[in-house]
Short mmCIF file of C-alpha atoms and ligand atoms in Angstrom, two decimals:
data_model
loop_
_atom_site.label_atom_id
_atom_site.label_comp_id
_atom_site.label_asym_id
_atom_site.label_seq_id
_atom_site.Cartn_x
_atom_site.Cartn_y
_atom_site.Cartn_z
CA MET A 71 -128.20 -18.05 -1.26
CA PHE A 72 -130.48 -20.57 -2.80
CA SER A 73 -132.83 -20.95 -5.67
CA PHE A 74 -136.09 -22.68 -6.12
CA PHE A 75 -135.19 -25.00 -8.93
CA LYS A 76 -137.79 -26.20 -11.33
CA LYS A 77 -135.83 -29.24 -12.33
CA LYS A 78 -136.13 -32.55 -10.63
CA ALA A 79 -133.27 -32.55 -8.21
CA PRO A 80 -131.37 -35.58 -7.04
CA PRO A 81 -132.68 -36.86 -3.72
CA PRO A 82 -131.23 -34.84 -0.86
CA PRO A 83 -128.47 -36.44 1.15
CA ALA A 84 -129.77 -38.31 4.16
CA PRO A 85 -130.32 -35.69 6.86
CA PRO A 86 -128.00 -36.34 9.80
CA GLN A 87 -130.32 -36.04 12.81
CA GLU A 88 -133.81 -35.58 11.64
CA SER A 89 -137.12 -36.95 12.66
CA PRO A 90 -138.93 -39.32 10.27
CA ALA A 91 -139.06 -37.66 6.87
CA ALA A 92 -142.38 -39.08 5.75
CA ALA A 93 -144.74 -36.81 7.65
CA PRO A 94 -142.79 -34.11 9.43
CA ALA A 95 -144.60 -32.18 12.09
CA ALA A 96 -144.90 -28.42 11.93
CA PRO A 97 -142.24 -26.65 13.96
CA GLU A 98 -143.31 -25.66 17.44
CA VAL A 99 -141.52 -22.33 17.49
CA PRO A 100 -143.57 -19.19 18.00
CA VAL A 101 -141.52 -17.06 15.63
CA VAL A 102 -139.28 -18.06 12.78
CA PRO A 103 -135.76 -17.86 14.13
CA PRO A 104 -133.39 -15.38 12.57
CA ALA A 105 -131.07 -16.97 10.06
CA THR A 106 -127.70 -16.49 11.69
CA GLU A 107 -125.75 -17.99 8.85
CA ALA A 108 -126.26 -18.83 5.23
CA PRO A 109 -128.90 -21.51 4.77
CA PRO A 110 -127.69 -24.91 3.61
CA ALA A 111 -127.41 -25.26 -0.14
CA ARG A 112 -130.76 -26.33 -1.47
CA SER A 113 -130.98 -29.11 -3.94
CA GLY A 114 -134.16 -27.53 -5.23
CA TRP A 115 -137.74 -26.92 -4.35
CA LEU A 116 -138.71 -30.55 -4.60
CA GLY A 117 -135.53 -32.26 -3.60
CA GLY A 118 -134.77 -29.77 -0.88
CA LEU A 119 -138.11 -28.74 0.50
CA PHE A 120 -140.69 -31.35 -0.20
CA GLY A 121 -140.62 -34.25 2.14
CA LYS A 122 -137.99 -32.54 4.23
CA SER A 123 -138.28 -32.44 7.97
CA ALA A 124 -139.09 -29.21 9.66
CA PRO A 125 -136.12 -27.07 10.66
CA ALA A 126 -134.79 -27.54 14.15
CA PRO A 127 -136.70 -25.24 16.49
CA VAL A 128 -134.60 -22.36 17.75
CA PRO A 129 -136.75 -20.22 20.01
CA ALA A 130 -135.35 -16.75 19.43
CA PRO A 131 -138.10 -14.15 19.27
CA ALA A 132 -137.16 -11.02 17.41
CA ALA A 133 -136.37 -7.76 19.14
CA PRO A 134 -139.15 -5.19 19.06
CA ALA A 135 -138.97 -2.72 16.18
CA GLU A 136 -140.10 0.87 16.07
CA VAL A 137 -142.92 0.16 13.67
CA SER A 138 -145.91 -1.79 14.76
CA VAL A 139 -145.06 -5.37 14.11
CA ASP A 140 -147.54 -7.92 15.32
CA GLN A 141 -146.28 -11.12 16.73
CA PRO A 142 -148.49 -13.67 15.09
CA GLU A 143 -150.94 -15.80 16.92
CA VAL A 144 -149.79 -19.35 16.53
CA GLU A 145 -152.49 -21.37 14.95
CA GLU A 146 -152.56 -25.09 14.54
CA THR A 147 -152.56 -26.32 11.01
CA THR A 148 -153.45 -29.72 9.74
CA GLU A 149 -151.66 -29.41 6.44
CA LYS A 150 -148.79 -31.73 5.89
CA PRO A 151 -145.80 -29.97 4.37
CA GLY A 152 -144.85 -32.17 1.51
CA ALA A 153 -146.50 -34.13 -1.23
CA PRO A 154 -144.91 -36.50 -3.66
CA ARG A 155 -144.29 -35.05 -7.07
CA ALA A 156 -146.45 -37.74 -8.64
CA GLY A 157 -149.38 -36.45 -6.60
CA TRP A 158 -148.77 -32.97 -7.82
CA MET A 159 -148.64 -34.07 -11.46
CA GLU A 160 -151.89 -35.92 -10.96
CA ARG A 161 -153.56 -32.81 -9.57
CA LEU A 162 -152.28 -30.73 -12.45
CA LYS A 163 -153.44 -33.33 -14.93
CA GLN A 164 -156.84 -33.46 -13.31
CA GLY A 165 -157.03 -29.70 -13.39
CA LEU A 166 -156.10 -29.53 -17.03
CA ARG A 167 -158.03 -32.61 -18.04
CA LYS A 168 -160.91 -30.65 -19.45
CA THR A 169 -158.61 -28.84 -21.80
CA GLY A 170 -156.04 -31.54 -22.19
CA SER A 171 -158.45 -34.18 -23.28
CA GLY A 172 -159.77 -31.67 -25.80
CA ILE A 173 -156.33 -31.45 -27.35
CA ALA A 174 -155.58 -35.14 -26.81
CA GLN A 175 -158.87 -36.00 -28.54
CA VAL A 176 -157.42 -34.76 -31.79
CA PHE A 177 -154.95 -37.62 -31.81
CA THR A 178 -157.34 -40.49 -31.35
CA GLY A 179 -157.86 -41.01 -35.09
CA THR A 180 -155.71 -43.09 -37.40
CA LYS A 181 -154.26 -40.69 -39.89
CA ILE A 182 -152.51 -37.38 -40.12
CA ASP A 183 -154.33 -35.09 -42.49
CA GLU A 184 -155.49 -31.51 -42.84
CA ASP A 185 -158.51 -32.38 -40.77
CA LEU A 186 -156.27 -33.24 -37.83
CA TYR A 187 -154.46 -29.90 -38.03
CA GLU A 188 -157.76 -28.08 -38.24
CA GLN A 189 -159.10 -29.85 -35.18
CA LEU A 190 -155.87 -29.13 -33.36
CA GLU A 191 -156.10 -25.45 -34.20
CA GLU A 192 -159.58 -25.35 -32.77
CA ALA A 193 -158.58 -27.26 -29.63
CA LEU A 194 -155.61 -24.98 -28.95
CA LEU A 195 -157.75 -21.88 -29.37
CA MET A 196 -160.36 -23.38 -27.05
CA ALA A 197 -157.59 -24.00 -24.51
CA ASP A 198 -156.79 -20.26 -24.43
CA ALA A 199 -153.51 -20.56 -26.30
CA GLY A 200 -154.49 -17.50 -28.34
CA VAL A 201 -154.06 -16.95 -32.07
CA LYS A 202 -150.33 -16.22 -32.10
CA ALA A 203 -149.22 -19.22 -30.05
CA THR A 204 -151.65 -21.48 -31.90
CA GLU A 205 -150.26 -20.41 -35.27
CA HIS A 206 -146.74 -20.86 -34.01
CA LEU A 207 -147.43 -24.33 -32.63
CA LEU A 208 -149.15 -25.55 -35.77
CA LYS A 209 -146.31 -24.37 -37.96
CA ASP A 210 -143.72 -25.84 -35.63
CA LEU A 211 -145.60 -29.13 -35.43
CA ARG A 212 -145.86 -29.45 -39.21
CA ARG A 213 -142.11 -28.96 -39.44
CA ARG A 214 -141.44 -31.56 -36.75
CA VAL A 215 -143.79 -34.05 -38.36
CA LYS A 216 -142.05 -33.61 -41.70
CA GLU A 217 -138.60 -33.92 -40.19
CA ALA A 218 -139.45 -37.00 -38.16
CA LYS A 219 -141.46 -38.47 -41.02
CA ALA A 220 -144.10 -39.26 -38.43
CA THR A 221 -146.94 -41.33 -39.78
CA ASP A 222 -149.26 -42.02 -36.88
CA PRO A 223 -151.20 -39.63 -34.65
CA ALA A 224 -149.58 -40.91 -31.45
CA ALA A 225 -146.18 -39.88 -32.77
CA VAL A 226 -147.57 -36.48 -33.76
CA LYS A 227 -148.96 -36.05 -30.28
CA ALA A 228 -145.49 -36.68 -28.82
CA LEU A 229 -144.08 -34.10 -31.23
CA LEU A 230 -146.68 -31.60 -30.04
CA VAL A 231 -145.52 -32.16 -26.47
CA ASP A 232 -142.00 -31.31 -27.68
CA ALA A 233 -143.26 -28.20 -29.46
CA ILE A 234 -145.20 -26.94 -26.43
CA ALA A 235 -142.32 -27.74 -24.07
CA GLU A 236 -139.95 -25.75 -26.28
CA LEU A 237 -142.37 -22.83 -26.47
CA LEU A 238 -142.81 -22.78 -22.69
CA ALA A 239 -139.13 -23.33 -21.83
CA PRO A 240 -138.26 -19.60 -21.61
CA LEU A 241 -140.82 -19.28 -18.80
CA GLU A 242 -138.85 -21.66 -16.60
CA LYS A 243 -136.79 -19.72 -14.11
CA PRO A 244 -136.04 -20.33 -10.46
CA LEU A 245 -136.86 -17.70 -7.90
CA SER A 246 -133.61 -16.93 -6.21
CA ILE A 247 -133.31 -15.59 -2.70
CA GLY A 248 -130.30 -14.29 -0.86
CA GLU A 249 -128.48 -11.99 -3.25
CA ALA A 250 -129.91 -9.01 -1.42
CA SER A 251 -130.57 -8.63 2.26
CA PRO A 252 -133.46 -8.65 2.56
CA THR A 253 -134.85 -9.80 -0.77
CA VAL A 254 -137.91 -7.59 -1.22
CA MET A 255 -140.88 -8.92 -3.12
CA MET A 256 -143.97 -7.05 -4.12
CA VAL A 257 -146.93 -9.22 -5.01
CA VAL A 258 -149.61 -7.76 -7.27
CA GLY A 259 -152.69 -8.91 -9.11
CA VAL A 260 -156.43 -8.41 -9.42
CA ASN A 261 -158.77 -9.29 -6.57
CA GLY A 262 -159.26 -12.97 -6.00
CA ALA A 263 -156.31 -14.03 -8.17
CA GLY A 264 -154.73 -15.79 -5.21
CA LYS A 265 -152.12 -13.28 -4.01
CA THR A 266 -152.57 -13.73 -0.30
CA THR A 267 -152.91 -17.50 -0.55
CA SER A 268 -149.80 -17.76 -2.71
CA ILE A 269 -147.84 -15.54 -0.31
CA GLY A 270 -148.93 -17.86 2.49
CA LYS A 271 -147.71 -20.92 0.63
CA LEU A 272 -144.47 -19.30 -0.45
CA THR A 273 -143.82 -18.08 3.08
CA ARG A 274 -144.21 -21.60 4.36
CA HIS A 275 -141.60 -22.91 1.96
CA LEU A 276 -139.24 -20.07 2.80
CA ALA A 277 -139.75 -20.56 6.52
CA ASP A 278 -139.13 -24.28 6.11
CA ALA A 279 -135.90 -23.38 4.36
CA GLU A 280 -134.94 -21.37 7.45
CA GLN A 281 -135.42 -18.03 5.78
CA ARG A 282 -136.61 -15.27 8.04
CA VAL A 283 -139.67 -13.72 6.44
CA LEU A 284 -141.52 -10.51 7.19
CA LEU A 285 -144.91 -9.88 5.60
CA ALA A 286 -146.33 -6.45 4.81
CA ALA A 287 -150.11 -6.14 4.68
CA ALA A 288 -150.20 -3.42 2.04
CA ASP A 289 -153.80 -4.18 1.11
CA THR A 290 -154.83 -1.76 3.82
CA PHE A 291 -158.26 -0.93 2.46
CA ARG A 292 -159.99 -4.12 3.45
CA ALA A 293 -159.87 -5.35 7.03
CA ALA A 294 -160.52 -8.88 5.77
CA ALA A 295 -157.43 -8.71 3.59
CA ARG A 296 -155.22 -7.80 6.54
CA GLU A 297 -156.77 -10.48 8.68
CA GLN A 298 -156.30 -13.12 6.00
CA LEU A 299 -152.60 -12.32 5.71
CA ALA A 300 -152.30 -12.35 9.50
CA VAL A 301 -153.75 -15.86 9.56
CA TRP A 302 -151.11 -17.02 7.09
CA ALA A 303 -148.43 -15.26 9.14
CA GLY A 304 -149.68 -17.14 12.18
CA ARG A 305 -149.68 -20.47 10.41
CA ASN A 306 -146.16 -19.90 9.23
CA ARG A 307 -144.96 -18.33 12.48
CA VAL A 308 -143.60 -15.24 10.78
CA GLU A 309 -144.00 -11.57 11.59
CA ILE A 310 -146.29 -9.14 9.88
CA VAL A 311 -146.40 -5.37 9.53
CA SER A 312 -149.97 -4.22 9.36
CA GLN A 313 -151.81 -0.98 10.01
CA GLU A 314 -155.51 -0.42 9.97
CA GLY A 315 -156.51 1.97 7.20
CA GLY A 316 -152.88 2.99 6.72
CA ASP A 317 -151.32 4.14 3.51
CA PRO A 318 -150.23 1.04 1.55
CA ALA A 319 -146.93 2.61 0.50
CA ALA A 320 -146.17 3.69 4.06
CA VAL A 321 -146.88 0.23 5.44
CA THR A 322 -144.61 -1.31 2.82
CA TYR A 323 -141.90 1.23 3.54
CA ASP A 324 -142.08 0.46 7.26
CA ALA A 325 -141.88 -3.25 6.53
CA VAL A 326 -138.77 -2.93 4.39
CA VAL A 327 -137.09 -0.72 7.00
CA ALA A 328 -138.05 -3.19 9.73
CA GLY A 329 -136.89 -6.10 7.59
CA ARG A 330 -133.49 -4.50 7.16
CA ALA A 331 -133.18 -3.60 10.82
CA ARG A 332 -134.04 -7.13 11.88
CA GLY A 333 -131.85 -8.90 9.40
CA CYS A 334 -134.75 -10.57 7.63
CA ASP A 335 -134.00 -12.60 4.55
CA VAL A 336 -137.22 -11.84 2.72
CA VAL A 337 -139.87 -9.12 2.90
CA ILE A 338 -143.08 -9.82 0.99
CA ALA A 339 -145.68 -7.12 0.41
CA ASP A 340 -149.25 -8.20 -0.23
CA THR A 341 -151.05 -5.49 -2.20
CA ALA A 342 -154.62 -4.64 -3.06
CA GLY A 343 -156.31 -5.84 -6.23
CA ARG A 344 -159.05 -3.28 -6.14
CA LEU A 345 -159.20 0.16 -4.58
CA PRO A 346 -161.93 2.53 -3.53
CA THR A 347 -163.20 3.87 -6.85
CA GLN A 348 -161.63 7.31 -6.79
CA LEU A 349 -158.15 5.83 -6.67
CA HIS A 350 -156.29 4.18 -9.50
CA LEU A 351 -154.82 0.79 -8.74
CA MET A 352 -151.81 1.04 -11.03
CA GLU A 353 -150.87 4.47 -9.68
CA GLU A 354 -151.08 3.16 -6.14
CA LEU A 355 -148.94 0.15 -7.00
CA LYS A 356 -146.36 2.31 -8.78
CA LYS A 357 -146.20 4.47 -5.67
CA ILE A 358 -145.53 1.40 -3.52
CA ARG A 359 -142.79 0.38 -5.93
CA ARG A 360 -141.15 3.82 -5.74
CA VAL A 361 -141.36 3.98 -1.98
CA ILE A 362 -139.75 0.57 -1.59
CA THR A 363 -136.74 1.94 -3.47
CA LYS A 364 -136.51 4.74 -0.90
CA ALA A 365 -136.29 2.18 1.90
CA GLN A 366 -133.77 0.02 0.06
CA ALA A 367 -132.07 1.32 -3.07
CA ASP A 368 -131.88 -1.94 -5.03
CA ALA A 369 -135.40 -3.05 -4.10
CA PRO A 370 -137.90 -4.36 -5.02
CA HIS A 371 -135.99 -7.38 -6.26
CA GLU A 372 -139.09 -9.16 -7.39
CA VAL A 373 -142.40 -7.83 -8.64
CA LEU A 374 -144.62 -10.87 -8.90
CA LEU A 375 -147.95 -10.92 -10.64
CA VAL A 376 -150.44 -13.52 -9.49
CA VAL A 377 -152.87 -14.52 -12.22
CA ASP A 378 -155.82 -16.86 -12.03
CA GLY A 379 -155.30 -19.61 -14.60
CA ASN A 380 -159.04 -19.78 -15.14
CA THR A 381 -159.26 -16.33 -16.65
CA GLY A 382 -157.93 -17.40 -20.03
CA GLN A 383 -156.95 -14.68 -22.44
CA ASN A 384 -157.76 -12.13 -19.78
CA ALA A 385 -154.75 -13.44 -17.87
CA LEU A 386 -152.55 -12.43 -20.80
CA ALA A 387 -154.11 -8.96 -20.78
CA GLN A 388 -153.32 -8.69 -17.08
CA VAL A 389 -149.72 -9.74 -17.62
CA LYS A 390 -149.30 -7.04 -20.26
CA ALA A 391 -150.97 -4.29 -18.21
CA PHE A 392 -149.12 -5.01 -14.97
CA ASP A 393 -145.82 -5.50 -16.78
CA GLU A 394 -146.11 -2.14 -18.48
CA ALA A 395 -146.89 -0.37 -15.22
CA LEU A 396 -144.56 -2.22 -12.88
CA GLN A 397 -141.93 -4.16 -14.86
CA LEU A 398 -142.76 -7.61 -13.61
CA THR A 399 -140.00 -10.05 -12.76
CA GLY A 400 -142.16 -13.15 -12.43
CA LEU A 401 -145.57 -14.75 -12.41
CA ILE A 402 -147.48 -17.10 -10.18
CA VAL A 403 -150.27 -18.80 -12.09
CA THR A 404 -152.92 -20.11 -9.71
CA LYS A 405 -155.94 -22.39 -9.77
CA LEU A 406 -154.63 -24.77 -12.38
CA ASP A 407 -156.40 -27.47 -10.39
CA GLY A 408 -159.80 -26.10 -11.35
CA THR A 409 -161.35 -25.69 -14.74
CA ALA A 410 -158.27 -23.89 -15.99
CA LYS A 411 -157.35 -24.14 -19.59
CA GLY A 412 -153.59 -24.12 -19.29
CA GLY A 413 -153.10 -22.98 -22.87
CA VAL A 414 -152.82 -19.42 -21.62
CA LEU A 415 -149.22 -20.17 -20.66
CA ALA A 416 -148.49 -20.71 -24.35
CA ALA A 417 -150.01 -17.32 -25.08
CA ILE A 418 -147.90 -15.72 -22.34
CA ALA A 419 -144.76 -17.46 -23.65
CA ARG A 420 -145.40 -16.17 -27.14
CA GLU A 421 -146.58 -12.66 -26.36
CA ARG A 422 -145.19 -11.56 -22.99
CA PRO A 423 -142.70 -14.12 -21.70
CA VAL A 424 -142.49 -13.18 -18.03
CA PRO A 425 -140.99 -16.13 -16.09
CA VAL A 426 -143.44 -18.37 -14.26
CA TYR A 427 -141.88 -18.97 -10.87
CA PHE A 428 -144.71 -21.04 -9.47
CA ILE A 429 -148.01 -22.58 -10.32
CA GLY A 430 -150.85 -23.08 -7.87
CA VAL A 431 -152.67 -26.38 -8.00
CA GLY A 432 -154.93 -26.10 -4.95
CA GLU A 433 -155.73 -24.20 -1.80
CA LYS A 434 -153.49 -26.06 0.61
CA LEU A 435 -150.02 -25.13 1.71
CA GLU A 436 -148.31 -27.73 -0.39
CA ASP A 437 -150.23 -26.79 -3.52
CA LEU A 438 -147.62 -24.44 -4.90
CA GLU A 439 -145.13 -25.88 -7.33
CA THR A 440 -142.25 -24.73 -9.43
CA PHE A 441 -143.00 -24.59 -13.12
CA ASP A 442 -141.55 -27.21 -15.41
CA ALA A 443 -142.25 -26.62 -19.11
CA ARG A 444 -142.07 -30.24 -20.20
CA GLU A 445 -144.18 -31.56 -17.36
CA PHE A 446 -146.72 -28.88 -18.04
CA ALA A 447 -146.81 -29.76 -21.73
CA GLN A 448 -147.30 -33.40 -20.84
CA ALA A 449 -150.07 -32.61 -18.38
CA LEU A 450 -151.76 -30.44 -20.98
CA LEU A 451 -151.98 -33.37 -23.35
CA GLY A 452 -152.46 -35.99 -20.65
N1 LIG B 228 -158.39 -24.12 -6.23
C1 LIG B 228 -157.50 -23.18 -5.96
N2 LIG B 228 -157.89 -22.11 -5.25
C2 LIG B 228 -156.98 -21.15 -4.99
C3 LIG B 228 -155.64 -21.24 -5.45
N3 LIG B 228 -154.99 -20.12 -5.05
C4 LIG B 228 -155.89 -19.38 -4.37
N4 LIG B 228 -157.09 -19.98 -4.33
C5 LIG B 228 -158.35 -19.49 -3.72
O1 LIG B 228 -158.77 -18.31 -4.39
C6 LIG B 228 -159.44 -17.46 -3.49
C7 LIG B 228 -158.86 -16.05 -3.54
O2 LIG B 228 -157.53 -16.11 -3.05
P1 LIG B 228 -156.83 -14.88 -2.33
O3 LIG B 228 -155.46 -15.34 -1.98
O4 LIG B 228 -157.66 -14.32 -1.25
O5 LIG B 228 -156.77 -13.85 -3.53
P2 LIG B 228 -156.25 -12.33 -3.53
O6 LIG B 228 -157.47 -11.46 -3.54
O7 LIG B 228 -155.48 -12.19 -4.82
O8 LIG B 228 -155.38 -12.14 -2.34
C8 LIG B 228 -159.34 -18.09 -2.12
O9 LIG B 228 -160.54 -18.76 -1.85
C9 LIG B 228 -158.20 -19.09 -2.29
O10 LIG B 228 -158.32 -20.18 -1.43
C10 LIG B 228 -155.25 -22.40 -6.23
O11 LIG B 228 -154.12 -22.58 -6.69
N5 LIG B 228 -156.24 -23.33 -6.43
MG1 LIG B 229 -155.57 -10.79 -0.79
#
């Protein structure tokens, strides 16, 4: 069992017989080999996965299953698996700069007065923090300023980082794999949020960690959606259960059954974000959830909502709606590299604190990161 830690981990012990760690090549295996034993203990997402060499190739194609499981086309990819954490922070900072500088701007003056608090209130609201989190942060900041007897705006800014980090801390939680076999994840979210892309990225990290992954293309309504997932399956050399025009719940059911039969470590279902008009999305998703339980009693282990960080307060509304219908276990917040106003995480923390397993900071494979409250707070004010 291992977890994706959000904390900076100590550097991994020197790998015994690995190729140069700087720019590891993608594995040449056609299919991800079955994990025959427990994976090595991970020192964390960053310490364990980033900058790590590809797993040793073990060509062991899976046995055919009863359901239609496509063996993926192997496609060459140019992405390099691994980016230094500094690079990631820079991307996040760049992404949040628009907002961040708005908040940081408040602290460029020379004194702490009511005017500063007013400007800060405005900046936080503009950054999508929402009324509740903004009120909370202002109150908390005033208390901190009083306690620390802070007298200059730079010190107040540092105290605001502390306040935001503390507010966001409950959202930090590692995604843990391996307690169940397989761990079944259902990924939901509105169209275009970044579900399929995030599944692709996550699958890559899991495959790199020698986890055997099976994908379920449960967005059966759009051919393009199935094809897109198949491309990611190909890139990651993992298997996919897909059926043209099939029933999404049936496809997911088949995938979980196949995943169990094949000893997969993880089954991930990609779902639709929009349905033909006569059908109701939430009802369809609830049905998928129920049917998964029929294939594996303790599943799904994770119901992940993918939200686009650019959608501001609407993201909070999505978290609430999906949580009520499906009892979410975690979030993936994407597109924080764009014009996102990261304040929405403060709103989520205050109003519906569903853990943020990952944040997306770009379209490439390596652009998925674990969430660290303090780093995020720093980037927000950077
Ligand atoms: N810039 C950026 N683009 C992203 C990110 N995640 C996804 N996308 C893009 O958003 C678009 C929609 O993503 P997709 O995975 O198809 O969304 P889905 O409809 O929820 O499955 C695609 O063009 C992705 O490349 C991210 O973190 N940053
Ligand atoms: Mg999709």
